[in-house]
């Protein structure tokens, strides 16, 4: 992932947000969607994506479906009920983080933050 | 749009196997990922050879290739195995089954009071029964692997039965370290430990293997494609 130290902690939030918006997606589709949305600025590496998907699946936040597409099996991921709730929490956390960062970086925009 | 042939799709599965992806579910997922990448590369350059497109796509997985993905998947599924094991184990302490568990502890305590030889006999029986059952399970599992040619990580973990060392070593160490059967509360403790070991053995050697199909179908939607293939 580009600028990995800044984005790394947000990978699961990105995945869950994409699944919330798109219903179900497969691994390759997720990498391409991120590339498309960010106009190539952000790239999720395969080595980071699949462990994150498998971890979310084992935690019960994602469910999987498999379909035969062309001449191969394709694994789709979708949010479970608890995954949907967790996405809301993660998005709220991320938005708060962004707000705080903006306050720190541009104190004129949001005065009043005390360190 | 140029698509992969059946033969090329098969080659991708073989490619993942050659790169140390033993497990069928991961082979399918990674082969599909490579296939998508190759087909996308062909959209930009239809003259690109299959092999060149494959190598280009594989490079995106970094210098460690698939190994990191396999390693983390193994950790995730092993956690799942222990969660399943714990779920079945806990059942022995819920009503009404807990009455049987308590009765077993009392029965073992009464037996141990009779003679030290009974302690040895109980340990010896647990070890022998464990070895025989483990041998049969492993043999059946190997036969199944030969028949299907498809290995599933969760199934592999279920048929490893938590490892021989736990099954055999724990009772053996108990026998070696306890020279004489204690009395009073220590005897209660020893009886409870023996029953706990027996419950653990029963769950890993009987309960989980007998329900493996259901757990595999739940964990792997791909599993039904193998069975009905």
GROMACS .gro file of C-alpha atoms in nm, chain B:
model
  229
  116UNK     CA    1  -1.210  -0.977  -2.407
  117UNK     CA    2  -0.945  -1.250  -2.411
  118UNK     CA    3  -1.019  -1.514  -2.146
  119UNK     CA    4  -0.818  -1.791  -1.987
  120UNK     CA    5  -0.860  -2.139  -2.130
  121UNK     CA    6  -0.950  -2.436  -1.911
  122UNK     CA    7  -0.591  -2.557  -1.940
  123UNK     CA    8  -0.449  -2.219  -1.835
  124UNK     CA    9  -0.685  -2.206  -1.537
  125UNK     CA   10  -0.558  -2.552  -1.438
  126UNK     CA   11  -0.202  -2.430  -1.481
  127UNK     CA   12  -0.270  -2.149  -1.232
  128UNK     CA   13  -0.386  -2.399  -0.970
  129UNK     CA   14  -0.067  -2.597  -1.034
  130UNK     CA   15   0.134  -2.273  -1.010
  131UNK     CA   16  -0.003  -2.198  -0.663
  132UNK     CA   17   0.077  -2.558  -0.555
  133UNK     CA   18   0.434  -2.516  -0.678
  134UNK     CA   19   0.458  -2.202  -0.468
  135UNK     CA   20   0.377  -2.389  -0.149
  136UNK     CA   21   0.004  -2.326  -0.132
  137UNK     CA   22  -0.107  -2.672  -0.019
  138UNK     CA   23  -0.466  -2.591   0.064
  139UNK     CA   24  -0.739  -2.603  -0.195
  140UNK     CA   25  -0.942  -2.301  -0.077
  141UNK     CA   26  -0.637  -2.074  -0.095
  142UNK     CA   27  -0.530  -2.227  -0.427
  143UNK     CA   28  -0.871  -2.137  -0.576
  144UNK     CA   29  -0.870  -1.783  -0.439
  145UNK     CA   30  -0.514  -1.704  -0.547
  146UNK     CA   31  -0.556  -1.871  -0.887
  147UNK     CA   32  -0.867  -1.657  -0.947
  148UNK     CA   33  -0.675  -1.345  -0.844
  149UNK     CA   34  -0.392  -1.428  -1.087
  150UNK     CA   35  -0.646  -1.508  -1.360
  151UNK     CA   36  -0.818  -1.171  -1.317
  152UNK     CA   37  -0.483  -0.994  -1.333
  153UNK     CA   38  -0.378  -1.183  -1.644
  154UNK     CA   39  -0.707  -1.112  -1.822
  155UNK     CA   40  -0.680  -0.743  -1.729
  156UNK     CA   41  -0.323  -0.737  -1.866
  157UNK     CA   42  -0.448  -0.894  -2.191
  158UNK     CA   43  -0.701  -0.611  -2.224
  159UNK     CA   44  -0.412  -0.364  -2.241
  160UNK     CA   45  -0.186  -0.591  -2.443
  161UNK     CA   46  -0.355  -0.890  -2.607
  162UNK     CA   47  -0.024  -1.011  -2.751
  163UNK     CA   48   0.129  -1.063  -2.406
  164UNK     CA   49   0.203  -1.432  -2.349
  165UNK     CA   50   0.026  -1.620  -2.069
  166UNK     CA   51   0.355  -1.693  -1.891
  167UNK     CA   52   0.475  -1.330  -1.908
  168UNK     CA   53   0.140  -1.203  -1.781
  169UNK     CA   54   0.148  -1.459  -1.499
  170UNK     CA   55   0.498  -1.362  -1.387
  171UNK     CA   56   0.401  -0.993  -1.396
  172UNK     CA   57   0.097  -1.062  -1.180
  173UNK     CA   58   0.285  -1.288  -0.937
  174UNK     CA   59   0.546  -1.015  -0.879
  175UNK     CA   60   0.271  -0.805  -0.721
  176UNK     CA   61   0.263  -1.051  -0.430
  177UNK     CA   62   0.611  -0.930  -0.330
  178UNK     CA   63   0.932  -1.116  -0.259
  179UNK     CA   64   0.769  -1.365  -0.023
  180UNK     CA   65   0.511  -1.465  -0.284
  181UNK     CA   66   0.216  -1.643  -0.127
  182UNK     CA   67   0.396  -1.750   0.193
  183UNK     CA   68   0.276  -1.464   0.413
  184UNK     CA   69  -0.084  -1.518   0.302
  185UNK     CA   70  -0.061  -1.893   0.376
  186UNK     CA   71   0.097  -1.829   0.715
  187UNK     CA   72  -0.169  -1.582   0.827
  188UNK     CA   73  -0.451  -1.800   0.694
  189UNK     CA   74  -0.307  -2.089   0.897
  190UNK     CA   75  -0.310  -1.879   1.214
  191UNK     CA   76  -0.669  -1.763   1.147
  192UNK     CA   77  -0.799  -2.120   1.092
  193UNK     CA   78  -0.609  -2.264   1.387
  194UNK     CA   79  -0.784  -2.007   1.605
  195UNK     CA   80  -1.111  -2.126   1.456
  196UNK     CA   81  -1.020  -2.488   1.542
  197UNK     CA   82  -0.950  -2.400   1.904
  198UNK     CA   83  -1.276  -2.202   1.923
  199UNK     CA   84  -1.463  -2.512   1.798
  200UNK     CA   85  -1.277  -2.735   2.044
  201UNK     CA   86  -1.353  -2.499   2.332
  202UNK     CA   87  -1.719  -2.484   2.229
  203UNK     CA   88  -1.756  -2.865   2.250
  204UNK     CA   89  -1.542  -2.885   2.565
  205UNK     CA   90  -1.765  -2.631   2.744
  206UNK     CA   91  -2.070  -2.846   2.672
  207UNK     CA   92  -1.948  -3.096   2.932
  208UNK     CA   93  -1.991  -2.830   3.200
  209UNK     CA   94  -2.345  -2.727   3.109
  210UNK     CA   95  -2.663  -2.877   3.245
  211UNK     CA   96  -2.753  -3.162   3.221
  212UNK     CA   97  -2.419  -3.300   3.092
  213UNK     CA   98  -2.228  -3.154   3.386
  214UNK     CA   99  -2.400  -3.415   3.608
  215UNK     CA  100  -2.224  -3.685   3.404
  216UNK     CA  101  -1.893  -3.501   3.432
  217UNK     CA  102  -1.924  -3.471   3.811
  218UNK     CA  103  -2.027  -3.839   3.836
  219UNK     CA  104  -1.720  -3.934   3.630
  220UNK     CA  105  -1.493  -3.738   3.867
  221UNK     CA  106  -1.649  -3.911   4.169
  222UNK     CA  107  -1.616  -4.253   4.002
  223UNK     CA  108  -1.250  -4.192   3.914
  224UNK     CA  109  -1.184  -4.076   4.272
  225UNK     CA  110  -1.340  -4.396   4.412
  226UNK     CA  111  -1.137  -4.609   4.173
  227UNK     CA  112  -0.809  -4.429   4.250
  228UNK     CA  113  -0.863  -4.487   4.622
  229UNK     CA  114  -0.852  -4.862   4.561
  230UNK     CA  115  -0.499  -4.896   4.426
  231UNK     CA  116  -0.211  -4.714   4.257
  232UNK     CA  117  -0.234  -4.977   3.985
  233UNK     CA  118  -0.574  -4.841   3.885
  234UNK     CA  119  -0.413  -4.501   3.831
  235UNK     CA  120  -0.158  -4.667   3.599
  236UNK     CA  121  -0.430  -4.865   3.424
  237UNK     CA  122  -0.638  -4.551   3.359
  238UNK     CA  123  -0.338  -4.363   3.217
  239UNK     CA  124  -0.232  -4.664   3.009
  240UNK     CA  125  -0.588  -4.709   2.873
  241UNK     CA  126  -0.612  -4.342   2.777
  242UNK     CA  127  -0.279  -4.356   2.594
  243UNK     CA  128  -0.354  -4.682   2.409
  244UNK     CA  129  -0.707  -4.580   2.310
  245UNK     CA  130  -0.572  -4.241   2.198
  246UNK     CA  131  -0.296  -4.394   1.983
  247UNK     CA  132  -0.531  -4.647   1.818
  248UNK     CA  133  -0.797  -4.385   1.743
  249UNK     CA  134  -0.539  -4.134   1.615
  250UNK     CA  135  -0.381  -4.397   1.388
  251UNK     CA  136  -0.721  -4.490   1.239
  252UNK     CA  137  -0.820  -4.125   1.188
  253UNK     CA  138  -0.491  -4.037   1.020
  254UNK     CA  139  -0.516  -4.343   0.795
  255UNK     CA  140  -0.872  -4.256   0.687
  256UNK     CA  141  -0.769  -3.896   0.630
  257UNK     CA  142  -0.470  -3.996   0.415
  258UNK     CA  143  -0.696  -4.226   0.209
  259UNK     CA  144  -0.940  -3.939   0.158
  260UNK     CA  145  -0.658  -3.706   0.050
  261UNK     CA  146  -0.544  -3.963  -0.207
  262UNK     CA  147  -0.901  -3.997  -0.334
  263UNK     CA  148  -0.985  -3.626  -0.363
  264UNK     CA  149  -0.639  -3.474  -0.410
  265UNK     CA  150  -0.762  -3.167  -0.224
  266UNK     CA  151  -0.630  -3.057   0.111
  267UNK     CA  152  -0.825  -2.825   0.342
  268UNK     CA  153  -0.646  -2.649   0.622
  269UNK     CA  154  -0.927  -2.682   0.876
  270UNK     CA  155  -0.965  -3.053   0.798
  271UNK     CA  156  -0.589  -3.098   0.828
  272UNK     CA  157  -0.601  -2.931   1.170
  273UNK     CA  158  -0.901  -3.139   1.283
  274UNK     CA  159  -0.725  -3.464   1.184
  275UNK     CA  160  -0.402  -3.355   1.355
  276UNK     CA  161  -0.615  -3.386   1.672
  277UNK     CA  162  -0.436  -3.108   1.858
  278UNK     CA  163  -0.101  -3.287   1.827
  279UNK     CA  164   0.026  -3.618   1.958
  280UNK     CA  165   0.228  -3.453   2.233
  281UNK     CA  166  -0.081  -3.323   2.415
  282UNK     CA  167  -0.266  -3.653   2.373
  283UNK     CA  168   0.015  -3.873   2.496
  284UNK     CA  169   0.258  -3.657   2.685
  285UNK     CA  170   0.024  -3.502   2.939
  286UNK     CA  171  -0.107  -3.837   3.079
  287UNK     CA  172   0.243  -3.986   3.062
  288UNK     CA  173   0.394  -3.694   3.256
  289UNK     CA  174   0.119  -3.729   3.517
  290UNK     CA  175   0.207  -4.097   3.562
  291UNK     CA  176   0.582  -4.031   3.580
  292UNK     CA  177   0.551  -3.746   3.830
  293UNK     CA  178   0.288  -3.895   4.062
  294UNK     CA  179   0.459  -4.180   4.246
  295UNK     CA  180   0.174  -4.249   4.488
  296UNK     CA  181  -0.193  -4.163   4.460
  297UNK     CA  182  -0.259  -3.867   4.692
  298UNK     CA  183  -0.549  -3.833   4.934
  299UNK     CA  184  -0.800  -3.562   5.032
  300UNK     CA  185  -0.833  -3.257   4.812
  301UNK     CA  186  -0.530  -3.355   4.600
  302UNK     CA  187  -0.711  -3.677   4.507
  303UNK     CA  188  -1.012  -3.473   4.400
  304UNK     CA  189  -0.781  -3.257   4.191
  305UNK     CA  190  -0.613  -3.559   4.029
  306UNK     CA  191  -0.954  -3.716   3.952
  307UNK     CA  192  -1.075  -3.391   3.795
  308UNK     CA  193  -0.756  -3.363   3.584
  309UNK     CA  194  -0.797  -3.720   3.455
  310UNK     CA  195  -1.159  -3.654   3.360
  311UNK     CA  196  -1.064  -3.326   3.190
  312UNK     CA  197  -0.798  -3.509   2.987
  313UNK     CA  198  -1.051  -3.777   2.893
  314UNK     CA  199  -1.302  -3.508   2.781
  315UNK     CA  200  -1.030  -3.334   2.577
  316UNK     CA  201  -0.933  -3.666   2.412
  317UNK     CA  202  -1.299  -3.743   2.339
  318UNK     CA  203  -1.356  -3.401   2.179
  319UNK     CA  204  -1.042  -3.400   1.961
  320UNK     CA  205  -1.052  -3.771   1.869
  321UNK     CA  206  -1.426  -3.835   1.831
  322UNK     CA  207  -1.649  -3.527   1.836
  323UNK     CA  208  -1.457  -3.295   1.604
  324UNK     CA  209  -1.358  -3.556   1.341
  325UNK     CA  210  -1.715  -3.692   1.329
  326UNK     CA  211  -1.852  -3.341   1.265
  327UNK     CA  212  -1.572  -3.227   1.036
  328UNK     CA  213  -1.788  -3.234   0.720
  329UNK     CA  214  -2.036  -2.987   0.870
  330UNK     CA  215  -1.761  -2.756   0.991
  331UNK     CA  216  -1.584  -2.772   0.656
  332UNK     CA  217  -1.901  -2.688   0.465
  333UNK     CA  218  -1.957  -2.396   0.700
  334UNK     CA  219  -1.597  -2.269   0.673
  335UNK     CA  220  -1.552  -2.334   0.300
  336UNK     CA  221  -1.833  -2.265   0.056
  337UNK     CA  222  -1.595  -2.420  -0.203
  338UNK     CA  223  -1.619  -2.753  -0.022
  339UNK     CA  224  -1.950  -2.842  -0.187
  340UNK     CA  225  -1.787  -2.798  -0.528
  341UNK     CA  226  -1.539  -3.069  -0.433
  342UNK     CA  227  -1.803  -3.309  -0.302
  343UNK     CA  228  -2.038  -3.268  -0.595
  344UNK     CA  229  -1.764  -3.247  -0.857
   0.00000   0.00000   0.00000
